[in-house]
């Protein structure tokens, strides 16, 4: 029984208590990770912040902002050792479901042009390019543009 339960990832509201683990993952998977303060601010702003745990281990998380009929996916992350196992797709489905439930009709996100893995995930999910934000991201030298992608909910 416990073996079965262990294999089912659990989506839960993120809390301050999760942040040590969240930041530990964040620091290993991004060149310019969010800080603990960025996550704390998102919790205080009451954004939709969720963790995804498998057998108690934090496998992924997302931060979603929903307002005025639009949703914005601010962060979507999967632990390096668990990537390419369907968790990113599952988290994206959960985020889209929450956005829809809260009345959003479109889901937006930004992605680095150099982030081919994330772009492949989003395009497979049905996202389409709508804009480019020039110099949106910090980069090792200078700034990097952001591709703005959207999905009709
Ligand atoms: C992007 C990210 C969330 C994807 O999560 P994931 O759990 O690996 O995604 P999935 O296993 O659900 O992948 C779904 C599909 O996306 C595409 N994809 C995912 N990772 C890929 C990669 N490294 N290279 C090419 N395609 C990839 C594939 O089409 C994949 O399907 P397949 O495995 O059947 O070929 C994860 O790689 C991650 O956390 N990266 C670091 C943080 C990040 O870049 N977040 C997004 C910021 S915008």
Tab-separated table of C-alpha atoms and ligand atoms in Angstrom:
chain	number	residue	atom	x	y	z
A	1	UNK	CA	0.000	0.000	0.000
A	2	UNK	CA	2.685	2.484	1.000
A	3	UNK	CA	4.663	1.493	-2.108
A	4	UNK	CA	1.692	2.474	-4.253
A	5	UNK	CA	1.175	5.796	-2.456
A	6	UNK	CA	4.893	6.545	-2.745
A	7	UNK	CA	4.629	6.473	-6.534
A	8	UNK	CA	1.896	9.103	-6.748
A	9	UNK	CA	3.202	12.688	-6.741
A	10	UNK	CA	1.326	15.029	-4.441
A	11	UNK	CA	0.544	18.651	-5.293
A	12	UNK	CA	0.415	20.905	-2.197
A	13	UNK	CA	0.414	24.607	-1.401
A	14	UNK	CA	4.015	25.830	-0.963
A	15	UNK	CA	4.805	27.277	2.453
A	16	UNK	CA	7.815	28.990	4.028
A	17	UNK	CA	8.803	25.574	5.407
A	18	UNK	CA	9.434	24.319	1.856
A	19	UNK	CA	11.809	27.116	0.943
A	20	UNK	CA	15.129	25.527	2.012
A	21	UNK	CA	14.450	22.637	-0.359
A	22	UNK	CA	13.006	24.846	-3.092
A	23	UNK	CA	16.020	27.158	-3.079
A	24	UNK	CA	18.408	24.172	-3.027
A	25	UNK	CA	16.832	22.878	-6.264
A	26	UNK	CA	16.581	26.359	-7.745
A	27	UNK	CA	20.322	26.937	-7.224
A	28	UNK	CA	21.240	23.765	-9.094
A	29	UNK	CA	19.026	24.143	-12.183
A	30	UNK	CA	19.246	27.846	-13.126
A	31	UNK	CA	22.148	30.073	-14.137
A	32	UNK	CA	20.259	32.957	-12.467
A	33	UNK	CA	18.061	31.350	-9.802
A	34	UNK	CA	15.233	32.974	-7.880
A	35	UNK	CA	16.243	33.911	-4.346
A	36	UNK	CA	14.510	32.795	-1.172
A	37	UNK	CA	13.120	36.353	-1.026
A	38	UNK	CA	11.540	35.973	-4.477
A	39	UNK	CA	9.642	32.883	-3.281
A	40	UNK	CA	8.778	34.491	0.046
A	41	UNK	CA	7.390	37.550	-1.761
A	42	UNK	CA	5.304	35.270	-4.014
A	43	UNK	CA	3.853	33.529	-0.951
A	44	UNK	CA	3.046	36.854	0.717
A	45	UNK	CA	1.453	38.118	-2.504
A	46	UNK	CA	-0.745	34.999	-2.372
A	47	UNK	CA	0.307	33.812	-5.784
A	48	UNK	CA	-0.574	30.202	-6.502
A	49	UNK	CA	2.613	28.487	-5.293
A	50	UNK	CA	2.658	24.691	-5.293
A	51	UNK	CA	5.079	21.896	-4.485
A	52	UNK	CA	5.150	18.483	-6.131
A	53	UNK	CA	6.422	15.730	-3.854
A	54	UNK	CA	7.053	12.094	-4.585
A	55	UNK	CA	7.425	9.888	-1.514
A	56	UNK	CA	8.087	13.040	0.524
A	57	UNK	CA	10.916	14.238	-1.714
A	58	UNK	CA	10.478	17.600	-3.389
A	59	UNK	CA	10.538	16.908	-7.123
A	60	UNK	CA	9.212	20.176	-8.523
A	61	UNK	CA	7.249	23.352	-7.934
A	62	UNK	CA	5.592	26.270	-9.688
A	63	UNK	CA	4.538	29.851	-9.031
A	64	UNK	CA	1.474	31.123	-10.879
A	65	UNK	CA	-0.113	34.569	-10.778
A	66	UNK	CA	-3.759	34.871	-11.777
A	67	UNK	CA	-5.477	38.240	-12.187
A	68	UNK	CA	-8.057	39.894	-14.405
A	69	UNK	CA	-8.753	36.850	-16.534
A	70	UNK	CA	-5.085	36.176	-17.273
A	71	UNK	CA	-2.578	33.839	-15.703
A	72	UNK	CA	1.190	34.187	-15.700
A	73	UNK	CA	3.456	31.248	-14.946
A	74	UNK	CA	6.362	32.870	-13.122
A	75	UNK	CA	8.362	29.759	-12.218
A	76	UNK	CA	8.194	26.087	-13.203
A	77	UNK	CA	10.968	23.803	-12.044
A	78	UNK	CA	11.831	20.131	-11.759
A	79	UNK	CA	14.726	18.698	-9.725
A	80	UNK	CA	17.609	17.862	-12.090
A	81	UNK	CA	17.660	14.147	-11.274
A	82	UNK	CA	13.903	13.852	-11.961
A	83	UNK	CA	13.759	15.723	-15.251
A	84	UNK	CA	12.512	14.028	-18.415
A	85	UNK	CA	10.114	11.812	-16.415
A	86	UNK	CA	6.902	13.716	-17.139
A	87	UNK	CA	6.896	15.902	-14.007
A	88	UNK	CA	7.204	19.180	-15.926
A	89	UNK	CA	4.213	18.234	-18.100
A	90	UNK	CA	2.197	17.177	-15.050
A	91	UNK	CA	2.985	20.444	-13.242
A	92	UNK	CA	2.029	22.429	-16.330
A	93	UNK	CA	-1.311	20.607	-16.479
A	94	UNK	CA	-1.904	21.387	-12.791
A	95	UNK	CA	-0.991	25.059	-13.261
A	96	UNK	CA	-3.313	25.363	-16.280
A	97	UNK	CA	-6.133	23.706	-14.333
A	98	UNK	CA	-5.741	26.150	-11.423
A	99	UNK	CA	-5.618	29.110	-13.814
A	100	UNK	CA	-8.775	27.921	-15.572
A	101	UNK	CA	-10.542	27.344	-12.250
A	102	UNK	CA	-9.693	30.905	-11.180
A	103	UNK	CA	-11.216	32.317	-14.355
A	104	UNK	CA	-8.172	32.889	-16.564
A	105	UNK	CA	-8.678	32.535	-20.297
A	106	UNK	CA	-4.992	32.740	-21.251
A	107	UNK	CA	-1.779	31.509	-19.688
A	108	UNK	CA	1.412	33.502	-20.370
A	109	UNK	CA	5.037	32.780	-19.587
A	110	UNK	CA	8.535	33.995	-20.447
A	111	UNK	CA	11.339	31.688	-21.506
A	112	UNK	CA	14.950	32.249	-22.504
A	113	UNK	CA	15.629	31.620	-26.213
A	114	UNK	CA	18.577	29.466	-25.036
A	115	UNK	CA	16.301	27.234	-22.902
A	116	UNK	CA	15.504	24.604	-25.507
A	117	UNK	CA	14.220	22.018	-22.992
A	118	UNK	CA	11.557	24.342	-21.600
A	119	UNK	CA	10.574	25.556	-25.065
A	120	UNK	CA	10.138	21.966	-26.238
A	121	UNK	CA	7.889	21.264	-23.251
A	122	UNK	CA	5.769	24.388	-23.785
A	123	UNK	CA	5.366	23.908	-27.523
A	124	UNK	CA	4.363	20.306	-27.065
A	125	UNK	CA	1.746	21.561	-24.613
A	126	UNK	CA	0.342	23.960	-27.232
A	127	UNK	CA	1.953	27.283	-26.298
A	128	UNK	CA	2.557	29.771	-29.125
A	129	UNK	CA	4.995	32.715	-29.376
A	130	UNK	CA	3.348	36.115	-28.970
A	131	UNK	CA	6.175	38.563	-28.305
A	132	UNK	CA	9.831	39.125	-27.451
A	133	UNK	CA	10.858	41.166	-24.423
A	134	UNK	CA	14.257	42.686	-25.201
A	135	UNK	CA	16.926	42.286	-22.504
A	136	UNK	CA	14.482	40.786	-19.993
A	137	UNK	CA	16.857	38.304	-18.338
A	138	UNK	CA	20.265	38.780	-16.722
A	139	UNK	CA	22.903	36.721	-18.536
A	140	UNK	CA	26.559	35.895	-17.944
A	141	UNK	CA	27.470	38.727	-20.285
A	142	UNK	CA	24.871	41.463	-20.623
A	143	UNK	CA	21.198	40.549	-20.911
A	144	UNK	CA	19.147	37.928	-22.764
A	145	UNK	CA	15.778	38.455	-24.448
A	146	UNK	CA	12.667	36.617	-23.302
A	147	UNK	CA	10.264	34.853	-25.609
A	148	UNK	CA	6.696	35.427	-24.435
A	149	UNK	CA	4.508	32.370	-24.981
A	150	UNK	CA	0.785	32.015	-24.510
A	151	UNK	CA	-1.776	29.255	-24.308
A	152	UNK	CA	-5.518	29.721	-24.675
A	153	UNK	CA	-7.282	28.082	-21.747
B	1	LIG	C1	11.840	22.634	-18.308
B	1	LIG	C2	11.534	21.574	-17.259
B	1	LIG	C3	10.547	22.139	-16.238
B	1	LIG	C4	10.900	20.355	-17.963
B	1	LIG	O1	10.537	19.420	-16.966
B	1	LIG	P1	10.576	17.833	-17.234
B	1	LIG	O2	10.004	17.166	-16.052
B	1	LIG	O3	11.955	17.434	-17.644
B	1	LIG	O4	9.596	17.747	-18.500
B	1	LIG	P2	8.853	16.439	-19.066
B	1	LIG	O5	9.576	15.217	-18.637
B	1	LIG	O6	7.426	16.557	-18.742
B	1	LIG	O7	9.091	16.670	-20.638
B	1	LIG	C5	8.013	16.813	-21.543
B	1	LIG	C6	8.554	17.061	-22.941
B	1	LIG	O8	9.263	18.299	-22.998
B	1	LIG	C7	10.378	18.144	-23.910
B	1	LIG	N1	11.629	18.223	-23.150
B	1	LIG	C8	11.784	18.270	-21.805
B	1	LIG	N2	13.101	18.347	-21.484
B	1	LIG	C9	13.777	18.346	-22.651
B	1	LIG	C10	15.159	18.420	-22.987
B	1	LIG	N3	16.107	18.496	-22.042
B	1	LIG	N4	15.499	18.425	-24.294
B	1	LIG	C11	14.557	18.352	-25.250
B	1	LIG	N5	13.221	18.267	-25.012
B	1	LIG	C12	12.851	18.269	-23.723
B	1	LIG	C13	10.247	16.771	-24.519
B	1	LIG	O9	9.393	16.895	-25.655
B	1	LIG	C14	9.550	16.023	-23.400
B	1	LIG	O10	8.882	14.872	-23.815
B	1	LIG	P3	9.698	13.477	-23.969
B	1	LIG	O11	10.515	13.301	-22.708
B	1	LIG	O12	8.605	12.459	-24.113
B	1	LIG	O13	10.554	13.639	-25.181
B	1	LIG	C15	12.833	21.083	-16.576
B	1	LIG	O14	13.758	20.723	-17.578
B	1	LIG	C16	13.466	22.115	-15.664
B	1	LIG	O15	13.100	22.257	-14.483
B	1	LIG	N6	14.450	22.831	-16.201
B	1	LIG	C17	15.193	23.827	-15.416
B	1	LIG	C18	14.291	24.976	-15.032
B	1	LIG	C19	13.616	25.631	-16.220
B	1	LIG	O16	14.243	25.860	-17.249
B	1	LIG	N7	12.317	25.955	-16.063
B	1	LIG	C20	11.554	26.618	-17.074
B	1	LIG	C21	11.837	28.075	-17.066
B	1	LIG	S1	10.893	28.934	-18.300
